[in-house]
Tab-separated table of C-alpha atoms in Angstrom:
chain	number	residue	atom	x	y	z
E	99	MET	CA	9.629	122.986	131.655
E	100	LYS	CA	7.758	120.420	133.689
E	101	LYS	CA	4.010	120.936	133.921
E	102	ARG	CA	2.063	121.301	137.105
E	103	PRO	CA	-1.536	120.445	137.937
E	104	MET	CA	-3.787	123.493	137.638
E	105	PRO	CA	-6.913	124.051	139.766
E	106	LEU	CA	-10.014	123.128	137.760
E	107	SER	CA	-11.659	126.389	138.824
E	108	ARG	CA	-9.203	128.254	136.588
E	109	VAL	CA	-9.666	126.239	133.422
E	110	TYR	CA	-12.216	128.681	131.960
E	111	ARG	CA	-9.507	131.355	131.870
E	112	LEU	CA	-7.614	129.265	129.326
E	113	LEU	CA	-10.503	128.460	126.984
E	114	GLU	CA	-12.813	131.479	127.264
E	115	PRO	CA	-10.522	133.694	125.125
E	116	GLY	CA	-11.092	131.264	122.222
E	117	PRO	CA	-7.690	129.731	121.365
E	118	VAL	CA	-7.184	127.020	118.785
E	119	VAL	CA	-6.705	123.703	120.571
E	120	MET	CA	-5.200	120.411	119.503
E	121	VAL	CA	-7.457	117.499	120.426
E	122	THR	CA	-5.867	114.145	121.097
E	123	THR	CA	-7.772	110.877	121.060
E	124	ALA	CA	-6.790	107.207	121.314
E	125	HIS	CA	-8.666	104.414	119.654
E	126	LYS	CA	-7.797	100.798	118.866
E	127	GLY	CA	-4.256	101.257	120.101
E	128	ARG	CA	-3.525	104.388	118.082
E	129	ALA	CA	-3.343	107.999	119.188
E	130	ASN	CA	-4.412	110.819	116.898
E	131	VAL	CA	-4.536	114.615	116.969
E	132	MET	CA	-6.649	117.258	115.252
E	133	THR	CA	-6.962	121.025	115.481
E	134	MET	CA	-10.209	122.545	116.698
E	135	SER	CA	-11.581	126.034	117.243
E	136	TRP	CA	-15.272	125.420	117.701
E	137	HIS	CA	-15.474	125.175	121.468
E	138	THR	CA	-17.047	127.064	124.336
E	139	MET	CA	-17.026	126.942	128.111
E	140	MET	CA	-20.344	125.707	129.497
E	141	ASP	CA	-19.699	125.716	133.240
E	142	PHE	CA	-17.001	126.803	135.671
E	143	GLU	CA	-16.538	123.883	138.068
E	144	PRO	CA	-16.385	121.157	137.255
E	145	PRO	CA	-15.347	122.781	133.983
E	146	LEU	CA	-17.645	121.822	131.127
E	147	VAL	CA	-16.647	122.470	127.539
E	148	GLY	CA	-18.881	122.151	124.496
E	149	CYS	CA	-17.200	121.422	121.171
E	150	VAL	CA	-18.057	120.590	117.580
E	151	ILE	CA	-15.998	117.919	115.841
E	152	SER	CA	-17.004	117.215	112.276
E	153	GLY	CA	-18.037	113.696	111.350
E	154	ASN	CA	-15.477	113.938	108.534
E	155	ASN	CA	-12.664	113.952	111.068
E	156	TYR	CA	-11.031	110.665	111.963
E	157	SER	CA	-11.090	111.882	115.580
E	158	PHE	CA	-14.891	111.995	115.582
E	159	ALA	CA	-15.268	108.217	115.620
E	160	ALA	CA	-12.592	107.879	118.290
E	161	LEU	CA	-14.227	110.428	120.586
E	162	LYS	CA	-17.671	108.959	120.036
E	163	ALA	CA	-16.448	105.426	120.822
E	164	THR	CA	-14.030	106.074	123.683
E	165	LYS	CA	-15.601	109.230	125.198
E	166	GLU	CA	-12.162	110.542	126.091
E	167	CYS	CA	-9.901	113.244	124.714
E	168	VAL	CA	-7.292	115.780	125.766
E	169	LEU	CA	-7.509	119.447	124.792
E	170	ASN	CA	-3.949	120.680	124.317
E	171	ILE	CA	-3.395	124.416	123.963
E	172	PRO	CA	-0.571	125.485	121.648
E	173	ALA	CA	1.172	128.853	121.574
E	174	MET	CA	2.424	130.654	118.468
E	175	ASN	CA	5.643	128.603	118.282
E	176	LEU	CA	3.473	125.673	117.175
E	177	ALA	CA	1.629	127.544	114.388
E	178	LYS	CA	3.056	125.359	111.615
E	179	GLN	CA	2.095	122.184	113.437
E	180	VAL	CA	-1.406	123.526	114.114
E	181	VAL	CA	-2.022	124.103	110.412
E	182	GLY	CA	-0.216	120.948	109.335
E	183	VAL	CA	-2.248	118.783	111.703
E	184	GLY	CA	-5.409	120.449	110.421
E	185	ASN	CA	-4.505	119.765	106.792
E	186	CYS	CA	-4.211	115.989	106.942
E	187	SER	CA	-6.033	112.991	108.348
E	188	GLY	CA	-4.879	110.507	110.971
E	189	ARG	CA	-6.554	107.754	109.007
E	190	ARG	CA	-3.317	106.677	107.344
E	191	LEU	CA	-0.768	108.860	109.099
E	192	ASP	CA	0.931	109.140	112.495
E	193	LYS	CA	0.622	112.884	112.970
E	194	PHE	CA	2.747	112.875	116.130
E	195	LYS	CA	5.691	111.587	114.136
E	196	LYS	CA	5.079	113.706	111.076
E	197	PHE	CA	4.836	116.960	113.056
E	198	HIS	CA	7.362	116.137	115.778
E	199	LEU	CA	4.819	116.299	118.583
E	200	THR	CA	5.721	114.408	121.744
E	201	PRO	CA	2.980	112.345	123.385
E	202	ALA	CA	3.012	111.929	127.166
E	203	GLN	CA	0.887	109.707	129.371
E	204	ALA	CA	-2.209	111.413	130.775
E	205	SER	CA	-3.217	110.719	134.370
E	206	LEU	CA	-6.916	109.879	134.025
E	207	VAL	CA	-7.606	109.211	130.340
E	208	ALA	CA	-6.043	107.114	127.583
E	209	PRO	CA	-5.334	109.852	124.956
E	210	PRO	CA	-1.891	111.418	125.329
E	211	LEU	CA	-0.939	114.930	126.403
E	212	ILE	CA	1.104	116.894	123.848
E	213	VAL	CA	4.303	117.904	125.633
E	214	GLU	CA	4.927	120.943	123.392
E	215	CYS	CA	1.576	122.562	124.283
E	216	PHE	CA	1.643	124.858	127.331
E	217	ALA	CA	-1.596	123.467	128.792
E	218	ASN	CA	-3.353	120.105	128.658
E	219	LEU	CA	-6.902	119.330	129.733
E	220	GLU	CA	-7.894	115.708	130.249
E	221	CYS	CA	-11.569	115.313	129.352
E	222	LYS	CA	-14.404	112.826	129.199
E	223	VAL	CA	-17.657	113.163	127.253
E	224	VAL	CA	-20.517	113.761	129.680
E	225	ASN	CA	-23.313	114.473	127.211
E	226	ASN	CA	-23.765	113.283	123.640
E	227	ARG	CA	-27.391	114.256	123.042
E	228	MET	CA	-26.415	116.756	120.361
E	229	VAL	CA	-23.813	114.603	118.625
E	230	SER	CA	-26.111	113.178	115.974
E	231	LYS	CA	-27.665	116.528	115.034
E	232	TYR	CA	-24.732	118.949	115.469
E	233	ASN	CA	-21.583	116.853	116.105
E	234	PHE	CA	-21.618	118.653	119.450
E	235	PHE	CA	-20.004	116.984	122.467
E	236	VAL	CA	-20.159	118.190	126.062
E	237	LEU	CA	-16.869	117.453	127.826
E	238	GLU	CA	-15.957	117.586	131.488
E	239	VAL	CA	-12.372	118.526	132.282
E	240	LEU	CA	-11.129	115.981	134.816
E	241	LYS	CA	-7.538	117.128	135.190
E	242	ALA	CA	-5.643	120.206	134.002
E	243	TRP	CA	-1.916	120.711	133.489
E	244	ILE	CA	-0.014	123.925	132.844
E	245	ASP	CA	3.543	124.982	132.163
E	246	PRO	CA	4.154	127.381	135.085
E	247	GLY	CA	6.784	129.235	133.076
E	248	MET	CA	4.295	130.361	130.436
E	249	LYS	CA	2.970	133.671	131.723
E	250	ASN	CA	1.352	135.380	128.725
E	251	PRO	CA	1.040	132.685	126.093
E	252	ARG	CA	0.709	133.930	122.526
E	253	THR	CA	-2.257	131.729	121.723
E	254	LEU	CA	-3.566	131.343	118.169
E	255	HIS	CA	-7.118	132.349	117.229
E	256	HIS	CA	-8.366	131.100	113.892
E	257	LEU	CA	-9.743	133.680	111.476
E	258	GLY	CA	-10.406	131.143	108.714
E	259	ARG	CA	-8.420	129.869	105.723
E	260	GLY	CA	-5.097	129.589	107.519
E	261	ALA	CA	-5.160	133.102	109.004
E	262	PHE	CA	-4.661	133.394	112.734
E	263	MET	CA	-4.860	136.263	115.128
E	264	VAL	CA	-1.999	136.013	117.619
E	265	ALA	CA	-2.900	136.954	121.177
E	266	GLY	CA	-1.818	140.518	121.896
E	267	ARG	CA	-1.436	142.494	125.092
E	268	THR	CA	-3.568	142.100	128.204
E	269	ILE	CA	-5.660	144.891	129.705
E	270	LYS	CA	-7.353	144.838	133.096
E	271	LEU	CA	-10.536	146.621	134.084
E	272	PRO	CA	-12.371	146.598	137.411
E	273	SER	CA	-14.929	143.784	137.298
E	274	LYS	CA	-17.321	142.230	139.800
E	275	LYS	CA	-17.660	139.067	137.750
E	276	ALA	CA	-15.677	135.908	137.100
X	164	MET	CA	-19.139	154.588	109.075
X	165	LYS	CA	-22.281	153.025	107.656
X	166	LYS	CA	-22.497	149.255	107.894
X	167	ARG	CA	-22.974	146.899	104.996
X	168	PRO	CA	-24.553	143.457	104.826
X	169	MET	CA	-21.978	140.699	105.095
X	170	PRO	CA	-22.273	137.292	103.392
X	171	LEU	CA	-23.453	134.698	105.905
X	172	SER	CA	-20.734	132.321	104.705
X	173	ARG	CA	-18.150	134.611	106.325
X	174	VAL	CA	-19.729	134.933	109.747
X	175	TYR	CA	-17.604	132.156	111.253
X	176	ARG	CA	-14.495	134.249	110.642
X	177	LEU	CA	-15.827	136.814	113.120
X	178	LEU	CA	-16.792	134.447	115.925
X	179	GLU	CA	-14.320	131.576	115.630
X	180	PRO	CA	-11.434	133.608	117.139
X	181	GLY	CA	-13.485	133.908	120.353
X	182	PRO	CA	-14.236	137.614	120.882
X	183	VAL	CA	-16.408	138.955	123.662
X	184	VAL	CA	-19.806	139.866	122.244
X	185	MET	CA	-22.582	142.111	123.482
X	186	VAL	CA	-25.941	140.378	123.252
X	187	THR	CA	-29.022	142.518	122.753
X	188	THR	CA	-32.549	141.306	123.468
X	189	ALA	CA	-35.979	142.957	123.506
X	190	HIS	CA	-38.797	141.878	125.765
X	191	LYS	CA	-42.029	143.526	126.844
X	192	GLY	CA	-41.143	146.730	125.034
X	193	ARG	CA	-37.660	147.058	126.543
X	194	ALA	CA	-34.272	146.400	124.991
X	195	ASN	CA	-31.395	145.091	127.059
X	196	VAL	CA	-27.742	144.222	126.558
X	197	MET	CA	-25.308	141.833	128.241
X	198	THR	CA	-21.725	140.743	127.607
X	199	MET	CA	-21.013	137.138	126.707
X	200	SER	CA	-17.931	135.051	125.945
X	201	TRP	CA	-19.268	131.525	126.102
X	202	HIS	CA	-20.093	130.921	122.476
X	203	THR	CA	-18.955	128.675	119.645
X	204	MET	CA	-19.613	128.277	115.955
X	205	MET	CA	-21.616	125.127	115.227
X	206	ASP	CA	-22.040	125.309	111.452
X	207	PHE	CA	-20.842	127.425	108.541
X	208	GLU	CA	-23.935	128.178	106.467
X	209	PRO	CA	-26.452	128.970	107.570
X	210	PRO	CA	-24.209	130.026	110.437
X	211	LEU	CA	-25.146	128.339	113.691
X	212	VAL	CA	-23.815	129.604	117.009
X	213	GLY	CA	-24.097	127.863	120.348
X	214	CYS	CA	-24.013	130.024	123.474
X	215	VAL	CA	-24.457	129.790	127.206
X	216	ILE	CA	-26.417	132.530	128.934
X	217	SER	CA	-26.772	132.108	132.670
X	218	GLY	CA	-30.244	131.920	134.128
X	219	ASN	CA	-29.139	134.694	136.514
X	220	ASN	CA	-28.991	137.126	133.606
X	221	TYR	CA	-32.029	139.270	132.894
X	222	SER	CA	-31.378	138.528	129.199
X	223	PHE	CA	-31.934	134.806	129.735
X	224	ALA	CA	-35.696	135.187	130.201
X	225	ALA	CA	-35.933	137.549	127.240
X	226	LEU	CA	-34.084	135.173	124.915
X	227	LYS	CA	-36.059	132.198	126.151
X	228	ALA	CA	-39.381	133.961	125.616
X	229	THR	CA	-38.735	135.850	122.361
X	230	LYS	CA	-36.152	133.531	120.729
X	231	GLU	CA	-34.393	136.500	119.189
X	232	CYS	CA	-31.155	138.327	119.883
X	233	VAL	CA	-28.379	140.240	118.173
X	234	LEU	CA	-24.701	139.414	118.729
X	235	ASN	CA	-22.794	142.685	118.532
X	236	ILE	CA	-18.998	142.525	118.352
X	237	PRO	CA	-17.113	145.336	120.086
X	238	ALA	CA	-13.524	146.377	119.495
X	239	MET	CA	-11.098	147.616	122.148
X	240	ASN	CA	-12.465	151.161	122.099
X	241	LEU	CA	-15.558	149.780	123.874
X	242	ALA	CA	-13.661	147.944	126.635
X	243	LYS	CA	-15.129	150.117	129.417
X	244	GLN	CA	-18.653	149.573	128.149
X	245	VAL	CA	-18.078	145.834	127.831
X	246	VAL	CA	-17.095	145.573	131.492
X	247	GLY	CA	-19.685	148.093	132.641
X	248	VAL	CA	-22.500	146.246	130.890
X	249	GLY	CA	-21.254	142.991	132.410
X	250	ASN	CA	-21.229	144.438	135.917
X	251	CYS	CA	-24.885	145.459	136.192
X	252	SER	CA	-28.341	144.091	135.400
X	253	GLY	CA	-30.924	145.413	132.976
X	254	ARG	CA	-33.605	144.553	135.485
X	255	ARG	CA	-33.825	148.110	136.774
X	256	LEU	CA	-31.516	149.955	134.417
X	257	ASP	CA	-31.432	151.141	130.803
X	258	LYS	CA	-27.900	150.051	129.940
X	259	PHE	CA	-27.984	151.726	126.517
X	260	LYS	CA	-28.424	155.108	128.226
X	261	LYS	CA	-26.017	154.435	131.052
X	262	PHE	CA	-23.194	153.325	128.754
X	263	HIS	CA	-23.933	155.615	125.805
X	264	LEU	CA	-24.636	152.782	123.402
X	265	THR	CA	-26.785	153.668	120.398
X	266	PRO	CA	-29.525	151.201	119.429
X	267	ALA	CA	-30.470	150.869	115.755
X	268	GLN	CA	-33.332	148.970	114.182
X	269	ALA	CA	-32.424	145.456	113.039
X	270	SER	CA	-33.815	144.164	109.744
X	271	LEU	CA	-35.233	140.778	110.719
X	272	VAL	CA	-35.477	140.681	114.519
X	273	ALA	CA	-36.834	142.931	117.255
X	274	PRO	CA	-33.665	143.414	119.393
X	275	PRO	CA	-31.576	146.410	118.337
X	276	LEU	CA	-28.153	146.514	116.733
X	277	ILE	CA	-25.500	148.414	118.702
X	278	VAL	CA	-24.198	151.112	116.369
X	279	GLU	CA	-20.806	151.382	118.116
X	280	CYS	CA	-19.966	147.698	117.530
X	281	PHE	CA	-18.156	146.945	114.251
X	282	ALA	CA	-20.298	143.897	113.451
X	283	ASN	CA	-23.864	142.870	114.244
X	284	LEU	CA	-25.410	139.423	113.803
X	285	GLU	CA	-29.201	139.139	113.859
X	286	CYS	CA	-30.130	135.745	115.329
X	287	LYS	CA	-33.039	133.495	116.195
X	288	VAL	CA	-33.014	130.498	118.536
X	289	VAL	CA	-33.296	127.297	116.496
X	290	ASN	CA	-32.751	124.733	119.246
X	291	ASN	CA	-33.464	124.957	122.962
X	292	ARG	CA	-33.092	121.312	123.957
X	293	MET	CA	-30.094	122.089	126.145
X	294	VAL	CA	-31.457	125.253	127.736
X	295	SER	CA	-32.891	123.616	130.832
X	296	LYS	CA	-29.764	121.556	131.581
X	297	TYR	CA	-26.944	123.862	130.456
X	298	ASN	CA	-28.509	127.269	129.617
X	299	PHE	CA	-27.243	126.479	126.122
X	300	PHE	CA	-29.018	128.029	123.127
X	301	VAL	CA	-28.393	127.211	119.467
X	302	LEU	CA	-28.780	130.344	117.351
X	303	GLU	CA	-29.016	130.763	113.601
X	304	VAL	CA	-27.568	133.968	112.193
X	305	LEU	CA	-30.180	135.385	109.817
X	306	LYS	CA	-28.470	138.593	108.786
X	307	ALA	CA	-24.962	139.991	109.324
X	308	TRP	CA	-23.717	143.571	109.220
X	309	ILE	CA	-20.172	144.864	109.180
X	310	ASP	CA	-18.383	148.188	109.207
X	311	PRO	CA	-16.360	147.955	105.981
X	312	GLY	CA	-13.799	150.410	107.341
X	313	MET	CA	-12.781	148.063	110.166
X	314	LYS	CA	-9.986	145.953	108.705
X	315	ASN	CA	-8.191	144.401	111.665
X	316	PRO	CA	-10.487	144.948	114.616
X	317	ARG	CA	-8.815	144.809	118.027
X	318	THR	CA	-11.368	142.453	119.503
X	319	LEU	CA	-11.470	141.663	123.225
X	320	HIS	CA	-10.989	138.136	124.553
X	321	HIS	CA	-11.944	137.566	128.162
X	322	LEU	CA	-9.330	136.015	130.426
X	323	GLY	CA	-11.535	136.203	133.528
X	324	ARG	CA	-11.952	138.733	136.331
X	325	GLY	CA	-11.910	141.807	134.113
X	326	ALA	CA	-8.708	140.889	132.266
X	327	PHE	CA	-8.878	140.850	128.486
X	328	MET	CA	-6.466	139.799	125.801
X	329	VAL	CA	-6.554	142.343	122.989
X	330	ALA	CA	-6.322	140.871	119.487
X	331	GLY	CA	-2.758	141.145	118.205
X	332	ARG	CA	-1.246	140.732	114.790
X	333	THR	CA	-2.440	138.354	112.085
X	334	ILE	CA	-0.321	135.574	110.583
X	335	LYS	CA	-1.191	133.553	107.501
X	336	LEU	CA	-0.169	129.959	106.767
X	337	PRO	CA	-1.004	127.762	103.789
X	338	SER	CA	-4.197	125.881	104.603
X	339	LYS	CA	-6.486	123.569	102.669
X	340	LYS	CA	-9.318	124.110	105.120
X	341	ALA	CA	-11.948	126.748	105.829
């Protein structure tokens, strides 16, 4: 299904539950993708996201140099790709080809959107003060895309060592807060 | 059931999936508790956790002043308390009493553990460089406790506005990574 732009004020509702994301970068004419679970919302609007990307990852250098990435959110149907992408390096490999992931042009940044993911967040690095000490980047989400047909996505939540909790049912309680 | 100490090397497996946590603080002779979803792992061992606590929260001043807190992880049976605690301030209220939460003495920090939560992480603030700009604290987990009877906890994952995803089933895929 074709994706639609999503209001930036709703981005936190995608990331706050803690799903695994696939991070795309582009550097020196090559796109790459990695899996990532160490992220947190830091502000509502514009949406700020903090994330840790290890210096061992090929994506680290790309993000540091280009200051752009896309956070792509996969559902359970992509579980094999999520683990596969996490188990190898883009240094010598085109992971899009290997894992049959389709790149699509983003609107505001160079790294590609992953078509198979139900949501895509185009980001730029807005603070790198904690990169040297903690590999911690602060990202601003510039543009958000969502598959309007995906109502209750079965997101993946990493429990360590290849185990994932799959998003279960939704409950609703009266709340005064966002 | 009585809790047991948990190896610090396994703490990331509790927080990486993104559960709502209840943060306890103690300041000027009073304990307080708030709910929080904006957190991320930042290192494995010693476990480092980054979290955003709004300056509007009564807990913010306590954490800033005392540099200690406990992250308590609730399961679904505490959903009402999670929302209740999030909907009011500890400024004029004893939330432990109001929500029937039982405080227990921590081993290394002043804020109490919440007995009803299946895991408790005693923390100290190790970096506050991003507190003024982003309300972002870096915590080190000093001591971790877990209820050994809780095998697949139905953690709560906030979707915004009082909606929560309840942790579903677990899947396991071959992985080379932590």
